Coordinates of N, CA, C and O in Angstrom, one line a residue:
M1 N 0.9 -1.3 -0.2 CA 0.1 0.1 -0.2 C 1.0 1.4 -0.2 O 1.7 1.3 0.8
R2 N 0.6 2.1 -0.8 CA 1.3 3.7 -1.1 C 0.4 4.6 -0.4 O -0.6 4.9 -0.9
V3 N 0.8 5.1 0.7 CA -0.2 6.2 1.0 C 0.5 7.7 1.2 O 1.8 7.7 1.9
L4 N 0.2 8.5 0.5 CA 0.6 10.0 0.5 C -0.3 10.9 1.5 O -1.4 10.9 1.5
L5 N 0.5 11.1 2.4 CA 0.0 12.3 3.1 C 0.1 13.8 3.1 O 1.3 14.0 2.7
V6 N -0.8 14.6 3.2 CA -1.0 15.9 2.5 C -0.9 16.8 3.6 O -1.8 16.9 4.5
H7 N 0.2 17.8 3.9 CA 0.0 19.0 5.2 C -0.3 20.1 4.3 O 0.5 20.9 3.7
P8 N -1.6 20.6 4.4 CA -1.8 21.9 3.4 C -1.2 23.0 3.8 O -0.9 24.0 3.1
H9 N -1.0 23.3 5.2 CA -0.2 24.2 6.0 C -0.6 25.5 5.5 O 0.4 26.3 4.6
L10 N -1.7 26.4 5.8 CA -2.5 27.4 5.3 C -2.0 28.9 5.9 O -2.5 30.0 5.4
F11 N -1.4 28.6 6.8 CA -1.0 29.9 7.7 C 0.2 29.8 8.6 O 0.4 28.9 8.8
H12 N 0.9 30.9 8.2 CA 2.3 30.8 8.8 C 2.3 31.7 10.1 O 3.7 32.1 10.3
H13 N 1.3 32.2 10.5 CA 1.3 33.5 11.8 C 1.2 32.6 13.0 O 0.3 32.0 13.3
P14 N 1.8 32.6 14.2 CA 3.4 33.4 14.3 C 4.3 32.8 13.4 O 5.3 33.2 13.0
T15 N 4.4 31.2 13.6 CA 5.1 30.6 12.9 C 4.8 29.0 12.2 O 3.6 28.7 12.6
P16 N 5.1 28.7 11.4 CA 4.8 27.3 10.8 C 4.8 26.1 11.6 O 5.7 26.2 12.6
H17 N 3.9 25.4 11.5 CA 4.1 24.3 12.6 C 4.3 23.1 11.9 O 4.0 22.8 10.6
V18 N 4.7 22.2 12.6 CA 5.4 20.6 12.4 C 4.1 19.9 12.1 O 3.3 19.9 13.3
P19 N 3.6 19.1 11.0 CA 2.8 18.2 10.9 C 2.9 17.1 11.9 O 3.0 15.8 11.4
S20 N 3.0 17.0 13.3 CA 3.1 16.1 13.9 C 2.1 14.7 14.0 O 2.4 13.8 14.1
G21 N 0.7 15.2 13.6 CA -0.2 13.9 13.8 C -0.2 13.6 12.5 O 0.1 12.3 12.5
L22 N 0.2 13.9 11.4 CA 0.6 13.3 10.1 C 2.0 12.4 10.1 O 2.0 11.0 10.0
A23 N 3.0 12.9 11.2 CA 4.2 12.2 11.4 C 3.6 10.8 12.0 O 4.5 9.7 11.9
W24 N 2.9 11.0 13.2 CA 2.5 10.0 13.9 C 1.5 8.8 12.9 O 2.0 7.8 13.2
I25 N 0.9 9.1 12.4 CA 0.3 8.3 11.1 C 1.2 7.8 10.2 O 1.0 6.5 10.1
A26 N 2.2 8.6 9.9 CA 3.0 8.0 9.0 C 3.9 6.8 9.6 O 4.1 5.8 9.0
A27 N 4.2 7.0 10.8 CA 5.1 6.1 11.6 C 4.0 4.8 11.8 O 4.5 3.6 11.6
A28 N 2.9 4.9 12.1 CA 1.7 3.8 12.2 C 1.7 2.9 11.3 O 1.8 1.5 11.0
L29 N 1.7 3.6 10.0 CA 1.5 3.2 8.8 C 3.0 2.1 8.3 O 2.7 1.2 7.5
R30 N 3.8 2.8 8.4 CA 5.0 2.0 8.3 C 5.6 1.1 9.2 O 5.7 -0.1 8.4
M31 N 4.8 1.3 10.2 CA 5.1 -0.2 11.3 C 4.2 -1.1 10.8 O 4.2 -2.4 10.9
R32 N 3.1 -1.2 10.0 CA 2.3 -2.0 9.1 C 2.7 -2.6 7.8 O 1.9 -3.1 7.3
G33 N 3.7 -1.8 7.6 CA 4.2 -2.2 6.1 C 4.0 -1.3 4.9 O 4.2 -1.7 3.7
A34 N 3.3 0.1 5.4 CA 3.2 0.8 4.1 C 4.2 1.5 3.5 O 4.8 2.0 4.3
H35 N 4.1 1.9 2.4 CA 5.0 2.9 1.6 C 4.5 4.3 2.2 O 3.3 4.4 1.2
V36 N 5.3 5.4 2.8 CA 4.5 6.7 3.0 C 5.3 7.3 2.5 O 6.3 7.5 2.6
A37 N 4.4 8.7 1.8 CA 5.1 9.8 1.7 C 4.7 10.8 2.1 O 3.4 11.0 2.6
L38 N 5.5 12.1 2.6 CA 4.8 13.2 3.0 C 4.8 14.5 2.0 O 6.0 14.7 1.7
L39 N 3.7 15.3 1.6 CA 3.6 16.5 0.9 C 3.5 17.5 2.0 O 2.2 17.6 2.2
D40 N 4.5 18.1 2.2 CA 4.4 19.0 3.1 C 4.1 20.7 2.3 O 5.3 20.9 1.9
L41 N 2.9 21.4 2.2 CA 3.2 22.6 1.4 C 3.1 23.7 2.3 O 2.9 24.7 1.7
A42 N 4.0 23.3 3.2 CA 4.5 24.8 4.0 C 5.3 25.7 3.3 O 4.7 27.1 3.3
F43 N 6.3 25.4 2.6 CA 7.1 26.2 2.1 C 7.1 25.9 0.5 O 8.1 26.6 -0.2
V44 N 6.0 25.4 -0.2 CA 6.0 25.2 -1.3 C 5.6 26.4 -2.1 O 4.5 26.9 -1.8
W45 N 6.1 27.1 -3.3 CA 5.9 28.2 -3.8 C 4.6 27.9 -4.9 O 3.6 28.8 -5.1
N46 N 4.8 26.7 -5.6 CA 4.0 26.8 -6.5 C 3.3 25.4 -6.4 O 3.6 24.3 -7.0
R47 N 2.1 25.3 -5.9 CA 1.5 24.2 -5.4 C 0.4 23.5 -6.6 O 0.5 22.6 -6.6
S48 N 0.4 24.5 -7.7 CA -0.2 24.0 -8.8 C 0.7 22.8 -9.6 O 0.3 22.2 -10.3
R49 N 1.9 23.4 -9.5 CA 3.0 22.3 -9.8 C 3.4 20.9 -9.2 O 3.5 20.2 -9.4
A50 N 3.3 21.4 -7.8 CA 3.8 20.6 -6.7 C 3.0 19.3 -6.5 O 3.2 18.2 -6.4
I51 N 1.7 19.6 -6.5 CA 0.9 18.6 -5.9 C 0.8 17.6 -7.1 O 0.6 16.3 -6.6
P52 N 0.4 17.8 -8.5 CA 0.5 16.6 -9.1 C 1.9 16.1 -9.5 O 2.0 15.0 -10.0
A53 N 3.1 16.9 -9.4 CA 4.2 16.4 -9.6 C 4.4 15.6 -8.4 O 5.0 14.3 -8.9
A54 N 4.1 15.5 -7.1 CA 4.1 14.6 -5.9 C 3.5 13.3 -6.3 O 3.6 12.1 -6.2
L55 N 2.1 13.6 -7.1 CA 1.3 12.3 -7.0 C 2.1 11.4 -8.5 O 1.7 10.2 -8.0
E56 N 2.5 12.1 -9.3 CA 3.0 11.4 -10.3 C 4.0 10.7 -10.1 O 4.3 9.3 -10.4
R57 N 5.1 11.2 -9.1 CA 6.1 10.5 -8.6 C 5.7 9.6 -7.7 O 6.4 8.4 -7.7
F58 N 4.9 9.9 -6.7 CA 4.8 8.7 -5.7 C 3.8 7.6 -6.2 O 3.7 6.6 -5.3
R59 N 2.7 7.7 -7.0 CA 1.7 7.3 -7.2 C 1.2 6.3 -6.4 O 0.9 5.3 -5.8
P60 N 0.1 6.9 -5.4 CA -0.5 6.6 -4.2 C -1.7 5.8 -4.5 O -2.4 6.0 -5.3
D61 N -2.0 4.9 -3.5 CA -3.1 4.2 -3.5 C -4.2 4.9 -2.7 O -5.7 4.5 -3.0
V62 N -3.9 5.7 -1.9 CA -4.8 6.5 -1.0 C -4.2 7.8 -0.8 O -2.8 7.6 -0.4
I63 N -5.0 8.9 -0.4 CA -4.2 10.2 0.1 C -5.0 10.5 1.4 O -6.1 10.4 1.6
G64 N -4.1 10.9 2.4 CA -4.9 11.4 3.4 C -4.2 12.9 3.6 O -3.0 13.2 3.7
I65 N -5.5 14.0 3.8 CA -5.3 15.0 4.0 C -5.3 15.7 5.5 O -6.3 15.6 6.0
G66 N -4.2 16.0 6.1 CA -4.7 16.7 7.2 C -5.1 17.8 7.5 O -4.5 19.1 7.1
I67 N -5.9 18.3 8.2 CA -7.0 19.8 8.4 C -6.8 20.2 9.7 O -7.5 19.2 10.7
A68 N -5.7 20.4 10.2 CA -5.4 21.0 11.5 C -6.4 21.9 12.3 O -7.0 22.0 13.3
A69 N -6.9 22.9 11.3 CA -7.6 23.9 11.7 C -8.6 24.4 10.0 O -8.3 24.3 9.6
L70 N -9.8 24.9 10.8 CA -10.8 25.5 9.7 C -10.6 26.9 9.6 O -10.9 27.3 8.6
D71 N -9.7 27.7 10.2 CA -9.6 29.1 10.2 C -8.6 29.6 11.1 O -8.1 28.6 11.7
N72 N -8.4 30.6 11.2 CA -7.1 31.2 11.9 C -7.4 31.3 13.3 O -6.8 31.9 14.3
E73 N -8.8 31.4 13.8 CA -9.3 31.4 15.2 C -9.0 32.8 15.9 O -8.7 32.9 16.7
C74 N -9.2 33.7 15.1 CA -9.2 35.0 15.5 C -10.8 35.8 15.1 O -11.0 36.0 14.2
A75 N -11.0 36.3 16.1 CA -12.4 37.0 16.1 C -12.6 38.2 15.3 O -13.5 38.5 15.0
F76 N -11.6 38.9 15.5 CA -11.4 40.2 15.0 C -11.1 40.5 13.5 O -11.5 41.4 13.0
H77 N -10.5 39.4 13.0 CA -10.0 39.1 11.4 C -10.1 37.7 11.0 O -8.8 37.1 10.6
S78 N -11.3 37.1 10.9 CA -11.4 35.6 10.8 C -11.1 35.2 9.6 O -11.7 36.0 8.7
I79 N -10.3 34.5 9.0 CA -10.0 33.9 7.7 C -10.2 32.1 7.9 O -9.7 31.5 8.5
T80 N -11.0 32.0 6.9 CA -11.3 30.6 6.8 C -10.4 29.7 5.8 O -10.0 30.3 4.9
F81 N -10.1 28.5 6.1 CA -9.0 28.1 5.4 C -10.0 27.0 4.4 O -9.0 26.5 3.6
L82 N -11.2 27.0 4.4 CA -11.6 25.9 3.6 C -11.4 25.9 2.0 O -11.6 24.8 1.4
P83 N -11.8 27.1 1.7 CA -11.7 27.2 0.2 C -10.2 27.0 -0.3 O -10.4 26.2 -1.6
Q84 N -9.2 27.2 0.6 CA -7.8 26.4 0.1 C -7.6 25.0 -0.1 O -6.9 24.3 -0.6
I85 N -8.5 24.7 1.1 CA -8.3 23.2 1.4 C -8.9 22.4 0.0 O -8.7 21.6 -0.4
R86 N -10.2 23.2 -0.2 CA -10.9 22.8 -1.4 C -10.4 22.7 -2.7 O -10.1 21.8 -3.2
W87 N -9.4 23.8 -2.9 CA -8.6 24.2 -4.1 C -7.7 22.9 -4.2 O -7.4 22.4 -5.1
I88 N -6.8 22.5 -3.0 CA -5.7 21.4 -3.0 C -6.6 20.0 -3.3 O -6.0 19.2 -4.1
V89 N -7.7 19.8 -2.9 CA -8.3 18.5 -2.8 C -8.9 18.5 -4.6 O -8.6 17.5 -4.8
D90 N -9.1 19.5 -5.0 CA -9.6 19.6 -6.8 C -8.4 19.1 -7.7 O -8.3 18.7 -8.2
R91 N -7.2 19.9 -7.0 CA -5.7 19.5 -7.6 C -5.5 18.0 -7.5 O -5.1 17.7 -8.6
I92 N -5.9 17.6 -6.4 CA -5.5 16.0 -6.1 C -6.3 15.3 -7.1 O -6.0 14.4 -7.7
R93 N -7.7 15.6 -7.1 CA -8.8 14.7 -7.9 C -8.3 14.6 -9.4 O -8.8 13.8 -10.0
A94 N -7.6 16.2 -9.7 CA -7.4 16.4 -11.3 C -6.4 15.4 -11.6 O -6.4 14.9 -12.7
A95 N -5.6 14.9 -10.8 CA -4.2 14.1 -10.9 C -4.2 12.9 -10.6 O -3.7 12.0 -11.1
T96 N -5.2 12.3 -9.9 CA -5.3 11.0 -9.6 C -6.6 10.4 -9.2 O -7.6 11.0 -8.6
P97 N -7.0 9.2 -9.4 CA -8.1 8.5 -9.0 C -8.3 8.0 -7.5 O -9.3 7.8 -7.0
A98 N -7.2 8.2 -6.9 CA -7.1 7.5 -5.4 C -8.1 8.3 -4.8 O -8.0 9.6 -4.6
P99 N -8.4 7.5 -3.5 CA -9.4 8.0 -2.8 C -8.9 9.0 -1.8 O -7.4 8.6 -1.5
I100 N -9.3 10.1 -1.2 CA -9.0 11.1 -0.2 C -9.7 10.7 0.9 O -10.9 11.0 0.8
V101 N -9.0 10.8 2.1 CA -9.6 11.0 3.5 C -9.0 12.1 3.9 O -7.8 12.1 4.1
A102 N -9.6 12.8 4.7 CA -9.5 13.6 5.6 C -9.6 13.5 7.1 O -10.3 12.7 7.5
G103 N -8.7 14.1 7.7 CA -8.7 14.1 8.8 C -7.9 15.2 9.5 O -7.4 16.2 9.2
G104 N -8.1 14.8 11.0 CA -7.5 16.1 11.8 C -8.3 17.0 12.6 O -9.6 16.8 12.7
H105 N -7.9 17.6 13.7 CA -9.1 18.4 14.3 C -10.0 19.5 13.6 O -11.2 19.3 14.3
G106 N -9.7 19.8 12.5 CA -10.6 20.4 11.8 C -11.7 19.5 11.4 O -13.0 20.0 11.2
V107 N -11.3 18.2 11.1 CA -12.5 17.4 10.6 C -13.2 16.8 11.8 O -14.6 16.8 11.6
T108 N -12.6 16.5 12.8 CA -13.2 16.2 14.0 C -14.2 17.4 14.8 O -15.0 16.9 15.0
R109 N -13.8 18.6 14.6 CA -15.0 19.7 14.9 C -16.3 19.8 14.1 O -17.2 20.1 14.8
A110 N -16.3 19.3 13.0 CA -17.2 19.5 12.3 C -17.1 18.5 10.7 O -17.3 19.0 9.7
A111 N -17.3 17.4 11.0 CA -17.0 16.2 10.1 C -17.6 16.6 8.9 O -17.3 16.6 7.8
R112 N -19.1 16.5 9.0 CA -20.1 16.2 8.2 C -20.2 17.2 7.5 O -20.1 17.6 6.2
D113 N -20.2 18.7 7.9 CA -19.9 19.9 7.1 C -18.6 20.0 6.2 O -18.6 20.6 5.0
V114 N -17.6 19.6 7.0 CA -16.3 19.7 6.4 C -16.4 18.7 5.0 O -15.7 19.2 4.0
L115 N -16.7 17.5 5.2 CA -16.5 16.5 4.0 C -17.4 17.2 3.0 O -17.4 17.1 2.0
T116 N -18.8 17.3 3.4 CA -19.7 17.9 2.5 C -19.0 19.1 1.7 O -19.1 19.1 0.5
Y117 N -18.7 20.0 2.1 CA -18.1 21.1 1.5 C -16.8 20.9 0.5 O -16.8 21.2 -0.6
L118 N -15.8 19.9 1.0 CA -14.8 19.4 0.2 C -15.1 18.0 -0.7 O -14.5 17.7 -1.6
G119 N -16.5 17.7 -0.7 CA -16.9 16.8 -1.6 C -16.1 15.4 -1.2 O -16.1 14.9 -2.4
L120 N -15.7 15.2 0.1 CA -15.2 13.7 0.2 C -16.1 12.9 1.0 O -17.1 13.2 1.5
A121 N -15.7 11.9 0.6 CA -16.5 10.6 1.0 C -16.2 10.0 2.4 O -16.6 9.2 3.2
H122 N -14.7 10.3 2.3 CA -14.0 9.7 3.7 C -13.5 10.6 4.6 O -12.9 11.6 4.1
G123 N -13.6 10.6 5.7 CA -12.9 11.5 6.8 C -12.8 10.6 8.1 O -13.5 9.6 8.4
F124 N -11.9 11.0 8.8 CA -11.4 10.4 10.1 C -11.5 11.6 11.2 O -10.7 12.6 11.0
V125 N -12.5 11.1 12.3 CA -12.5 11.9 13.5 C -12.3 11.1 14.7 O -12.2 9.6 14.9
G126 N -11.4 11.9 15.4 CA -10.7 11.5 16.6 C -9.1 11.4 16.6 O -8.5 11.9 15.4
G127 N -8.6 10.9 17.4 CA -6.9 11.1 17.6 C -6.5 9.9 17.7 O -5.1 9.9 18.1
D128 N -6.5 8.7 17.3 CA -6.0 7.6 17.7 C -5.4 7.2 16.0 O -5.9 7.2 15.1
V129 N -4.0 7.3 16.3 CA -3.2 7.4 14.9 C -3.0 5.9 14.4 O -3.3 5.4 13.2
V130 N -3.5 4.9 15.1 CA -3.5 3.5 14.8 C -4.7 3.3 14.1 O -4.8 2.7 12.7
D131 N -5.9 3.8 14.7 CA -7.1 3.6 14.2 C -7.2 4.3 12.6 O -7.4 3.8 11.9
A132 N -6.3 5.5 12.5 CA -6.3 6.2 11.3 C -5.5 5.6 10.4 O -5.8 5.7 9.2
A133 N -4.6 5.1 10.8 CA -3.9 4.0 9.8 C -4.5 3.0 9.3 O -4.6 2.8 8.1
R134 N -5.3 2.4 10.3 CA -6.4 1.2 9.6 C -7.3 2.1 8.7 O -7.6 1.1 7.8
W135 N -7.4 3.0 9.0 CA -8.8 3.4 8.1 C -8.3 3.7 6.7 O -8.7 3.8 5.7
L136 N -7.0 4.3 6.6 CA -6.5 4.5 5.3 C -6.2 3.2 4.5 O -6.4 3.6 3.3
E137 N -5.8 2.4 5.3 CA -5.5 1.0 4.7 C -6.9 0.5 4.1 O -7.1 -0.1 2.8
A138 N -7.8 0.5 4.7 CA -9.2 0.0 4.5 C -9.7 1.0 3.0 O -10.2 0.4 2.1
V139 N -9.7 2.1 3.1 CA -10.2 3.0 2.0 C -9.2 2.9 0.9 O -9.8 2.8 -0.2
G140 N -8.2 2.7 1.1 CA -7.0 2.3 -0.2 C -6.8 0.9 -0.6 O -6.4 0.8 -1.8
G141 N -7.4 -0.2 0.2 CA -7.4 -1.2 -0.2 C -8.2 -1.7 -1.4 O -8.8 -0.8 -1.8
E142 N -8.0 -2.9 -1.8 CA -8.8 -3.6 -2.6 C -10.1 -3.9 -2.3 O -10.9 -4.2 -3.4
D143 N -10.3 -4.3 -1.2 CA -11.8 -4.7 -0.9 C -12.8 -3.8 -1.0 O -13.0 -2.6 -0.4
E144 N -13.9 -3.8 -1.9 CA -14.9 -2.9 -2.5 C -15.8 -2.7 -1.1 O -16.5 -1.9 -0.7
H145 N -15.9 -3.7 0.0 CA -16.7 -3.6 1.1 C -16.1 -2.4 2.1 O -16.8 -2.2 2.9
A146 N -14.6 -2.2 2.1 CA -14.4 -1.6 2.9 C -14.3 0.0 2.2 O -14.2 1.0 3.3
R147 N -14.8 0.2 1.3 CA -15.0 1.7 1.0 C -16.2 2.3 1.2 O -17.5 1.9 1.1

């Protein structure tokens, strides 16, 4: 199984954050024998090229996208990240038929609304990295009953 984990990283203030949740999921997947790559978009200047290039290079069976936050959590100047995340999901869909699973705190906060907005059928709610790894394997597997 080949799993590409995507870190959208849409907000750099006050500093960029490390995708520790995705790193834990990658470790759990690797322990189960999966081949895992991380596409960290934190410092990618041309996402329109980087996303399809990573998909072409790695050829994943399933893609996991980490959504740590839905907005910048600022009451006075609120910025929602969902349009940018949907743009990333659309670029992924245009480049591969592999299923996409969204997870992270942002999904856990409002799973149904987030998945509907992004047009995704699969989401993971909660923080258990072993369960997240199993879910990615199930969605990306050959078993049609797992989809």
